[in-house]
Short mmCIF file of C-alpha atoms in Angstrom, two decimals:
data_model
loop_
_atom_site.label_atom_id
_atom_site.label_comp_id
_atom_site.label_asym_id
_atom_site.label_seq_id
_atom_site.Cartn_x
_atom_site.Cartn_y
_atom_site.Cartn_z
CA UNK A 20 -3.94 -21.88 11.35
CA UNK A 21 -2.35 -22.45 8.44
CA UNK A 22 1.26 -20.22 8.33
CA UNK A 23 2.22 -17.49 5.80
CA UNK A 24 6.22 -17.55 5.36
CA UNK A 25 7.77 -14.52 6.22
CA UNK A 26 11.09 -13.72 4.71
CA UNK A 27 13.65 -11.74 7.08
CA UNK A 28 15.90 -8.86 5.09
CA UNK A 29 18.42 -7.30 6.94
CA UNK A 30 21.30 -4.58 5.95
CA UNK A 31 22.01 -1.67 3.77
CA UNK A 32 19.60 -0.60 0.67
CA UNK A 33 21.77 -2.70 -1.74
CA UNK A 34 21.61 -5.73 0.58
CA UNK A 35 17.66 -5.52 1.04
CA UNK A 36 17.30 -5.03 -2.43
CA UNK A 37 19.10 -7.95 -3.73
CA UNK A 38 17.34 -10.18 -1.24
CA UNK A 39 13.71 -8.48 -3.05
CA UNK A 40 14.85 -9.60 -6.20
CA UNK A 41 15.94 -13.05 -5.51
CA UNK A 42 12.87 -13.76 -3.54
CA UNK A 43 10.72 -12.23 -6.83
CA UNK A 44 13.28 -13.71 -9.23
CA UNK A 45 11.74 -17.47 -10.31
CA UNK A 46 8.15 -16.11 -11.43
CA UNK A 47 9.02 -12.40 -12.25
CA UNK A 48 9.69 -12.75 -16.09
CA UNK A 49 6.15 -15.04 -16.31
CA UNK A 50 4.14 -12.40 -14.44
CA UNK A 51 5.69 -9.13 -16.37
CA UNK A 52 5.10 -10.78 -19.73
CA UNK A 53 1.29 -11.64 -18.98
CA UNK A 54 1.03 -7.74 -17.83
CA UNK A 55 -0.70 -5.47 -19.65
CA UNK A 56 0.21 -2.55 -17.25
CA UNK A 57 3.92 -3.67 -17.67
CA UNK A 58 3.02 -3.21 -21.79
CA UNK A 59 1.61 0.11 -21.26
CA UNK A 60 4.83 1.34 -18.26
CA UNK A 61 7.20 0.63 -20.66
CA UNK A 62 6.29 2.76 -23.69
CA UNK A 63 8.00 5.63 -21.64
CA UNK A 64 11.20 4.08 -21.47
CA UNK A 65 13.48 6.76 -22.35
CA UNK A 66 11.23 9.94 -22.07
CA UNK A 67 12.25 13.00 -19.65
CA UNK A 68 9.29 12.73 -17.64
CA UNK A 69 10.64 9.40 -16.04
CA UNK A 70 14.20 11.65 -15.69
CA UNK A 71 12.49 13.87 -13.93
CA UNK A 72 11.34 11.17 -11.52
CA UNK A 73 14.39 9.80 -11.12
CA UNK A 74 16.07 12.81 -10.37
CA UNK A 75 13.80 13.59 -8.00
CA UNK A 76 13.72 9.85 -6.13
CA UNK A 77 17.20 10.34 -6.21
CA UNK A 78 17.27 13.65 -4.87
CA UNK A 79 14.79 12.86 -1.65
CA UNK A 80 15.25 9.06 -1.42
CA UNK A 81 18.44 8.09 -2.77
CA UNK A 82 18.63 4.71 -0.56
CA UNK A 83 15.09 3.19 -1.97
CA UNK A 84 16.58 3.96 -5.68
CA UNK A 85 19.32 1.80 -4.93
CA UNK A 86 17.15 -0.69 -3.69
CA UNK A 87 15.41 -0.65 -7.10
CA UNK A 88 18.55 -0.72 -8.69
CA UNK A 89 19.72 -3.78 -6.58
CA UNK A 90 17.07 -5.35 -7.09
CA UNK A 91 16.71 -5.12 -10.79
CA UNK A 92 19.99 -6.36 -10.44
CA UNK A 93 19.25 -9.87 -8.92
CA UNK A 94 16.03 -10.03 -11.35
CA UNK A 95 18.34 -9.74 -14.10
CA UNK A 96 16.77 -6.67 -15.61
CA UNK A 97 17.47 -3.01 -16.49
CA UNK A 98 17.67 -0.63 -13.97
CA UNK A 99 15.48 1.93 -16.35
CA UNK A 100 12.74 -1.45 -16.80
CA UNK A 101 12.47 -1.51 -12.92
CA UNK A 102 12.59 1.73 -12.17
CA UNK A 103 9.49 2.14 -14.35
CA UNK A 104 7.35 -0.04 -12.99
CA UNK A 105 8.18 1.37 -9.40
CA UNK A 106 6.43 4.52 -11.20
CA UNK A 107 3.67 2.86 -12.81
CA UNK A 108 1.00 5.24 -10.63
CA UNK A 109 2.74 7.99 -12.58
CA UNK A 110 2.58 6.69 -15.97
CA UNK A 111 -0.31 4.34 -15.96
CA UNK A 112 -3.89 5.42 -14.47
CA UNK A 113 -5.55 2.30 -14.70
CA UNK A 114 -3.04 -0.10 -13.41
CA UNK A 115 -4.43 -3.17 -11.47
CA UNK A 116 -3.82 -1.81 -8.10
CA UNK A 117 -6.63 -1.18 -6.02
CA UNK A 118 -7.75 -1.83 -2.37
CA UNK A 119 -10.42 -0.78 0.41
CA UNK A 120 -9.59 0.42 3.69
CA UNK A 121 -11.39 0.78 7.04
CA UNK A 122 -10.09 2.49 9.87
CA UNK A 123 -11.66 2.78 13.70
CA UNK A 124 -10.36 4.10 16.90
CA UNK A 125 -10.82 1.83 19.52
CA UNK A 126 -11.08 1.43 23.57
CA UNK A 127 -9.91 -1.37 25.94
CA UNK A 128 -10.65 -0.56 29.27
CA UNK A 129 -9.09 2.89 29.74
CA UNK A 130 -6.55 2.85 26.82
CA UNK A 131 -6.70 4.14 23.02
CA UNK A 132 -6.28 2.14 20.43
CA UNK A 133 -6.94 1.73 16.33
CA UNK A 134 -7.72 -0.89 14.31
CA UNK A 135 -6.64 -0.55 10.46
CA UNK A 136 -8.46 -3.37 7.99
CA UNK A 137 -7.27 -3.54 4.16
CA UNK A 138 -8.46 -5.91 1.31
CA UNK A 139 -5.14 -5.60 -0.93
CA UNK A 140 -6.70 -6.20 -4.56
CA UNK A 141 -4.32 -6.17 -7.26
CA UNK A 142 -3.45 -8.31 -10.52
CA UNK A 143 -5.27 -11.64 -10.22
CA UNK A 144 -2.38 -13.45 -11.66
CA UNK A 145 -0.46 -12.63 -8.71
CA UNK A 146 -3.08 -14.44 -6.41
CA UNK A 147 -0.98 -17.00 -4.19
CA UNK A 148 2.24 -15.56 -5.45
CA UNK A 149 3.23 -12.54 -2.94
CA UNK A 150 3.86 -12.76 0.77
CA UNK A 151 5.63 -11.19 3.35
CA UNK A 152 8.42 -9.67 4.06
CA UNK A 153 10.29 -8.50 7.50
CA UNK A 154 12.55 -6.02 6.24
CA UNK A 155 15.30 -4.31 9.05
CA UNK A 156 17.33 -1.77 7.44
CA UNK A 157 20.76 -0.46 8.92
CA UNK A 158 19.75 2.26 11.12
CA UNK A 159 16.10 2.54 10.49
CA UNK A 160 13.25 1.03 12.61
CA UNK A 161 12.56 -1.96 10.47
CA UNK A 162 9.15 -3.20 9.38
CA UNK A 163 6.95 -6.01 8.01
CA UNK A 164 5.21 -5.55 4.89
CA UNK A 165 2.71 -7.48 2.40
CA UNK A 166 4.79 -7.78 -0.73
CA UNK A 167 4.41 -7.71 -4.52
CA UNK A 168 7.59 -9.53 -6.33
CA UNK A 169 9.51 -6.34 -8.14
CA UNK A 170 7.74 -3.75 -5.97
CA UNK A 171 9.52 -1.51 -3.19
CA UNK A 172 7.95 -3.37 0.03
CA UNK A 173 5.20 0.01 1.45
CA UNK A 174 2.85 0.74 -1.26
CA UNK A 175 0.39 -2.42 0.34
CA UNK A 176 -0.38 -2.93 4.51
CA UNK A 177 2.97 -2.59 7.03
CA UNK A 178 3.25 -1.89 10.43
CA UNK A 179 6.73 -0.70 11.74
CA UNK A 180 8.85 -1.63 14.95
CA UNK A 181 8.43 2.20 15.62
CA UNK A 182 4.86 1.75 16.28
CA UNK A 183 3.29 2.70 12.48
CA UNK A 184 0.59 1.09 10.14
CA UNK A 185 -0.15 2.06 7.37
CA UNK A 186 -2.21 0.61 4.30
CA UNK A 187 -2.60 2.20 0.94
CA UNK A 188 -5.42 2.84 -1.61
CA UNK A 189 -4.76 3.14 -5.40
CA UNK A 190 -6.04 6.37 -6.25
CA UNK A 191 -6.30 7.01 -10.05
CA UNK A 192 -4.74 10.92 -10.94
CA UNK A 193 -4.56 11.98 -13.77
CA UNK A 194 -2.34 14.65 -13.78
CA UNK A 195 0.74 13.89 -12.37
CA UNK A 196 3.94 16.38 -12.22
CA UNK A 197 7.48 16.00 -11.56
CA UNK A 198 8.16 15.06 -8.09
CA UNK A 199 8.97 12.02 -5.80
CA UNK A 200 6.89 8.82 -7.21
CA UNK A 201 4.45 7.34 -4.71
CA UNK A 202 5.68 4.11 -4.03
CA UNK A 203 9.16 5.52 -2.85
CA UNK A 204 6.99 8.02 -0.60
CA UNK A 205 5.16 4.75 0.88
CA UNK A 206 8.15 3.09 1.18
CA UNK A 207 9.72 6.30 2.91
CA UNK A 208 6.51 6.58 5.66
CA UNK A 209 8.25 2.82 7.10
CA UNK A 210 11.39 4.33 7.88
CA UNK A 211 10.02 7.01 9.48
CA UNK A 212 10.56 7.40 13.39
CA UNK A 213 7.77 8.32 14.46
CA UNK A 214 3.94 8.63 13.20
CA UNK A 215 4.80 12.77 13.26
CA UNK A 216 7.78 12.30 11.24
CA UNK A 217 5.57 10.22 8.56
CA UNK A 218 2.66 12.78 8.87
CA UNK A 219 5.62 15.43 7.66
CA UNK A 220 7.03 13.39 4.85
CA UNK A 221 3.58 13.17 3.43
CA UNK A 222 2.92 16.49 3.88
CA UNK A 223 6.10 18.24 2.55
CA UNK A 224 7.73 15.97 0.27
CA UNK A 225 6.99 16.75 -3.63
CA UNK A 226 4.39 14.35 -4.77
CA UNK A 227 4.60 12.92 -8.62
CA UNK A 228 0.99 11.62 -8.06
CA UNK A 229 -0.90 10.17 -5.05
CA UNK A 230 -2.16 7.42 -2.87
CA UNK A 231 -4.75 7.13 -0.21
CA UNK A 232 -2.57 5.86 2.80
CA UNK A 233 -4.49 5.38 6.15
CA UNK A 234 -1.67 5.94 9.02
CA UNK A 235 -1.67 5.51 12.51
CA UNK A 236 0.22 5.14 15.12
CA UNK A 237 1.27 6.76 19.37
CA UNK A 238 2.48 9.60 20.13
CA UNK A 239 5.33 9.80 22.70
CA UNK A 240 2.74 10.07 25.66
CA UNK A 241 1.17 6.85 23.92
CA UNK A 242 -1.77 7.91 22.75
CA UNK A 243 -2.63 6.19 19.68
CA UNK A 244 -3.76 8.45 16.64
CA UNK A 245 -5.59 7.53 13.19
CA UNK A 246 -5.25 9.73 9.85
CA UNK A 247 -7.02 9.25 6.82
CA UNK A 248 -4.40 11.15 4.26
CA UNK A 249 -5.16 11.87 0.23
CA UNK A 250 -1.37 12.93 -0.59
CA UNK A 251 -1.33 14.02 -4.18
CA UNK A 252 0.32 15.95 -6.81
CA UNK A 253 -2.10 19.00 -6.00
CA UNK A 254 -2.63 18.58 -1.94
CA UNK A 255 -2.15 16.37 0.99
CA UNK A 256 -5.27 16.28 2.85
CA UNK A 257 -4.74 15.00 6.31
CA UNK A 258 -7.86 13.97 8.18
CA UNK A 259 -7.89 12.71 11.79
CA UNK A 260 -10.49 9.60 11.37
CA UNK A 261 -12.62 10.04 15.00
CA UNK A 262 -15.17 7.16 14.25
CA UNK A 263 -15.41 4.37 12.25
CA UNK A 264 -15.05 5.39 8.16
CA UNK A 265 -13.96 3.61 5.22
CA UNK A 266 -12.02 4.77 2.03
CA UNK A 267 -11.94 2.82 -1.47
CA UNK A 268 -10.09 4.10 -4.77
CA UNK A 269 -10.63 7.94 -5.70
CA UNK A 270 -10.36 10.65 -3.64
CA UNK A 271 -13.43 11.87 -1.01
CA UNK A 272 -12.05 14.48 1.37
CA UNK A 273 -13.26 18.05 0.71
CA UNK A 274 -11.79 19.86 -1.89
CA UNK A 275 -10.84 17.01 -3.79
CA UNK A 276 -13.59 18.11 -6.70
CA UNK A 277 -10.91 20.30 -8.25
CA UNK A 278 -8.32 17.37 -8.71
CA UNK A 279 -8.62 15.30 -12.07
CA UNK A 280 -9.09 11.45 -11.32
CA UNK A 281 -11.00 8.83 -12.64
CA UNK A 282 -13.87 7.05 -10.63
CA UNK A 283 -14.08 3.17 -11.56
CA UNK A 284 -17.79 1.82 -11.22
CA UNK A 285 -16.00 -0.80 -8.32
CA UNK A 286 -14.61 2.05 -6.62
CA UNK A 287 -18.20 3.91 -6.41
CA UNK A 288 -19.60 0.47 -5.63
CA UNK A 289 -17.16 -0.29 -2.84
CA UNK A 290 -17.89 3.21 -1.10
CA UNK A 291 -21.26 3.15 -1.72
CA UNK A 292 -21.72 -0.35 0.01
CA UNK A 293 -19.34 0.30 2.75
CA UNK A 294 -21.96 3.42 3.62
CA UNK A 295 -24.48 0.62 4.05
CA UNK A 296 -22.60 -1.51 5.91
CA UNK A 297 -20.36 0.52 8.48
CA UNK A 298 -23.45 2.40 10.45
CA UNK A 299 -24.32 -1.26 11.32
CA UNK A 300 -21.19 -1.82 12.88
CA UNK A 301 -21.56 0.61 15.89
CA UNK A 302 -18.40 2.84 16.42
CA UNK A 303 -16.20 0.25 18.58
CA UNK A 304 -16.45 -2.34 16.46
CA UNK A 305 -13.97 -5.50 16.61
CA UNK A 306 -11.43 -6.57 13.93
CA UNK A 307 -13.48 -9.30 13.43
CA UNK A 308 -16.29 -7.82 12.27
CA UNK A 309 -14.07 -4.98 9.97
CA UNK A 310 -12.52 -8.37 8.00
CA UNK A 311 -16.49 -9.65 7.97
CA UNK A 312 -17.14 -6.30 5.86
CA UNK A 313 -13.78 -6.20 3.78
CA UNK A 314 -14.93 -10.07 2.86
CA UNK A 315 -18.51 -9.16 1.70
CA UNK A 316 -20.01 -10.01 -1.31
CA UNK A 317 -23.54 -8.31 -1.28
CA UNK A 318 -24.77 -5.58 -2.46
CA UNK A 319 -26.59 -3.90 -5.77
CA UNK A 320 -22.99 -3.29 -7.44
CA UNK A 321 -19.79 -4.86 -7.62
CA UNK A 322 -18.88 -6.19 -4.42
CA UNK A 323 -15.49 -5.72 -1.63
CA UNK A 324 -15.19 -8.97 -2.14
CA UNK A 325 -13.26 -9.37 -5.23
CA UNK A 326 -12.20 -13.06 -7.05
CA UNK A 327 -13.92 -12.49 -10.59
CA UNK A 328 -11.06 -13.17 -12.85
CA UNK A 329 -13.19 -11.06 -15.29
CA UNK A 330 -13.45 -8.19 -12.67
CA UNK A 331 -13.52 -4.56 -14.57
CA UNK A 332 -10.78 -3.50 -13.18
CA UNK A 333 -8.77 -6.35 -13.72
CA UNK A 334 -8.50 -6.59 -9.78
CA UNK A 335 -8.56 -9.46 -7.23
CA UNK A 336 -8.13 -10.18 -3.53
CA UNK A 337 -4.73 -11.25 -2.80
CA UNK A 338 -5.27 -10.87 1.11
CA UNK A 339 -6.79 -9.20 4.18
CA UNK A 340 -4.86 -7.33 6.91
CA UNK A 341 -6.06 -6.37 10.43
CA UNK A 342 -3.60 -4.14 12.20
CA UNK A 343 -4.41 -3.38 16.04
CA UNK A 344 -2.20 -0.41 16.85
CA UNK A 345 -1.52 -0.09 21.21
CA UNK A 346 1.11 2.16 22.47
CA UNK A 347 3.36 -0.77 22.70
CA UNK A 348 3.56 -2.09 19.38
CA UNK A 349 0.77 -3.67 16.28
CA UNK A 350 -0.89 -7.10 16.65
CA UNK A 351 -0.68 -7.70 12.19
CA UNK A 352 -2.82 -10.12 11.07
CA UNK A 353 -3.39 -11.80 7.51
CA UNK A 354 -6.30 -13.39 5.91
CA UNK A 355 -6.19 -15.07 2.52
CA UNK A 356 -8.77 -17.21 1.09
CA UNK A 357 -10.92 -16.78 4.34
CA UNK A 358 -8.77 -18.12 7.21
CA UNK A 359 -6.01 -16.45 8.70
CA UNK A 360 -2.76 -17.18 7.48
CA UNK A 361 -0.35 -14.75 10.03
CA UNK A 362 -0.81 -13.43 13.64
CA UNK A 363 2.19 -11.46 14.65
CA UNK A 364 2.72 -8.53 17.47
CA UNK A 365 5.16 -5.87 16.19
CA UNK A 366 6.61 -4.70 18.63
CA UNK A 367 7.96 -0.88 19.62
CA UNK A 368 11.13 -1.28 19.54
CA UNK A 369 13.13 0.09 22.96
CA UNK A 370 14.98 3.12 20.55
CA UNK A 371 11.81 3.44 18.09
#
């Protein structure tokens, strides 16, 4: 097997931050000038909507700000540029960020588990160029995360040393408002203590826009719980997922019909051809057979399965995670390029 390199990050938000930009620092410039959701982010430069955001990150999250801010820093670029492309959900509703998710509860003998699978699609440029970090901040957990080079480590697949995964779906709103922006809120769920305490920061925090993020995670008497969660400007929807189910990019819990968003055809596709494929599957299916669906390439539409550089959504697959949550900590596995590149156990920390 070959091995994915995973950088360790320890110390306070300015610390962790400047180690984010140095590790991003030698291709950043390259893959920001061939961006065309950079181009669009950074016509708002200067507007009071992107105040508004900022006052409110700083408000709620001050620490992951100063991350940004550190780590614009090391990249040697404004604070404002970063900043803005931290909120490109917000100001951009077609950027190249998409995914699929599948989530299953799961039984070994006489324990409760989960199993969390995620194809992270995003710009095809950055194919071969992200990795993995293992971040420990001062106080916090600490967590390992799939990482994009200028991007707070959460909005991808992590699992935390308090016993959290969580992976994240680009949804596509349309109307966002003045709130916290979505990556900081991702970012936030991996400092959380507990999978209750990241239930309630999705729940009550002010939203800007909204992601998809499939959590799970035990409970203090160990019993391991999976939620399917649409947090977005308008509502947080929080779903317990009972059986095997699968989520692409727009929104599909009840209710969601009043909320504006746009539907790409890959999105519909995905769905569509994960509601052919999952009933096969039975309902304790192995994370084998989860990363055997997240790599398939059938089907009438546009596929899971995403390498066309020419894909519609100007999205590829950069990896595959399978995250096996116990009571005792999350087995977090990576696939690129169909062989597995990482196979760690995260485990619960004796404080977490």
């Amino acid at each position: 097997m070959q091995d994915l390199a995973c950088l360790r990050i320890t110390g306070t938000p300015e610390s962790i931050g400047h180690r984010l930009g140095v590790l991003a620092a030698p291709g950043f410039d390259a893959y920001m000038a061939q961006s065309s959701a950079w181009r669009a982010v950074s016509r708002w430069r200067g507007s009071a909507f992107v105040r508004e955001l900022r006052a409110a990150a700083e408000r709620h999250f001050p620490a992951y700000v100063t991350e940004i801010d550190a780590m614009a820093q090391a990249l040697g670029w404004p604070a404002e540029d970063l900043f803005l492309w931290n909120c490109r959900g917000e100001l951009v509703h077609r950027v190249p960020d998409g995914c699929t998710t599948l989530a299953a509860p799961t039984r070994d003998g006489g324990l409760i588990g989960g199993l969390i699978a995620h194809n992270e699609d995003g710009d095809p440029y950055l194919r071969g160029r992200c990795g993995i970090v293992e971040v420990e901040p001062h106080g916090k957990p600490g967590f390992l995360s799939f990482y994009y080079p200028g991007s707070l480590p959460g909005h991808t697949f992590a699992a935390t040393r308090a016993g959290i995964a969580q992976a994240i779906n680009n949804v596509r709103i349309c109307e966002p408002r003045a709130g916290v922006p979505r990556m900081l809120l991702a970012r936030a769920v991996l400092d959380a203590a507990s999978l209750d305490d990241a239930l309630a920061l999705l729940r009550d925090t002010p939203r800007a826009s909204g992601f998809h993020h499939t959590v799970g995670g035990a409970d203090a008497a160990g019993v391991v719980r999976l939620y399917s969660i649409e947090a977005t400007a308008q509502r947080c929807s929080i779903e317990p997922v009972a059986a095997l189910s699968g989520h692409a990019n727009h929104l599909i819990h009840s209710g969601c019909g009043q909320e504006a968003q746009i539907v790409t055809d890959s999105s519909r596709d995905r769905q569509a051809r994960l509601a052919q494929l999952l009933p096969t599957l039975g309902q304790q299916p192995e994370g084998d057979a989860l990363v055997r669906v997240l790599h398939d390439r059938g089907g009438d539409g546009l596929p899971i399965f995403r390498a066309d550089p020419h894909d519609p959504d100007d999205e590829n697959m950069l990896a595959t995670a399978c995250l096996r949550i116990g009571a005792d900590g999350v087995r977090f596995g990576v696939w690129q390029d169909g062989e597995r590149v990482l196979d760690r156990f995260i485990a619960v920390a004796a404080n977490g």
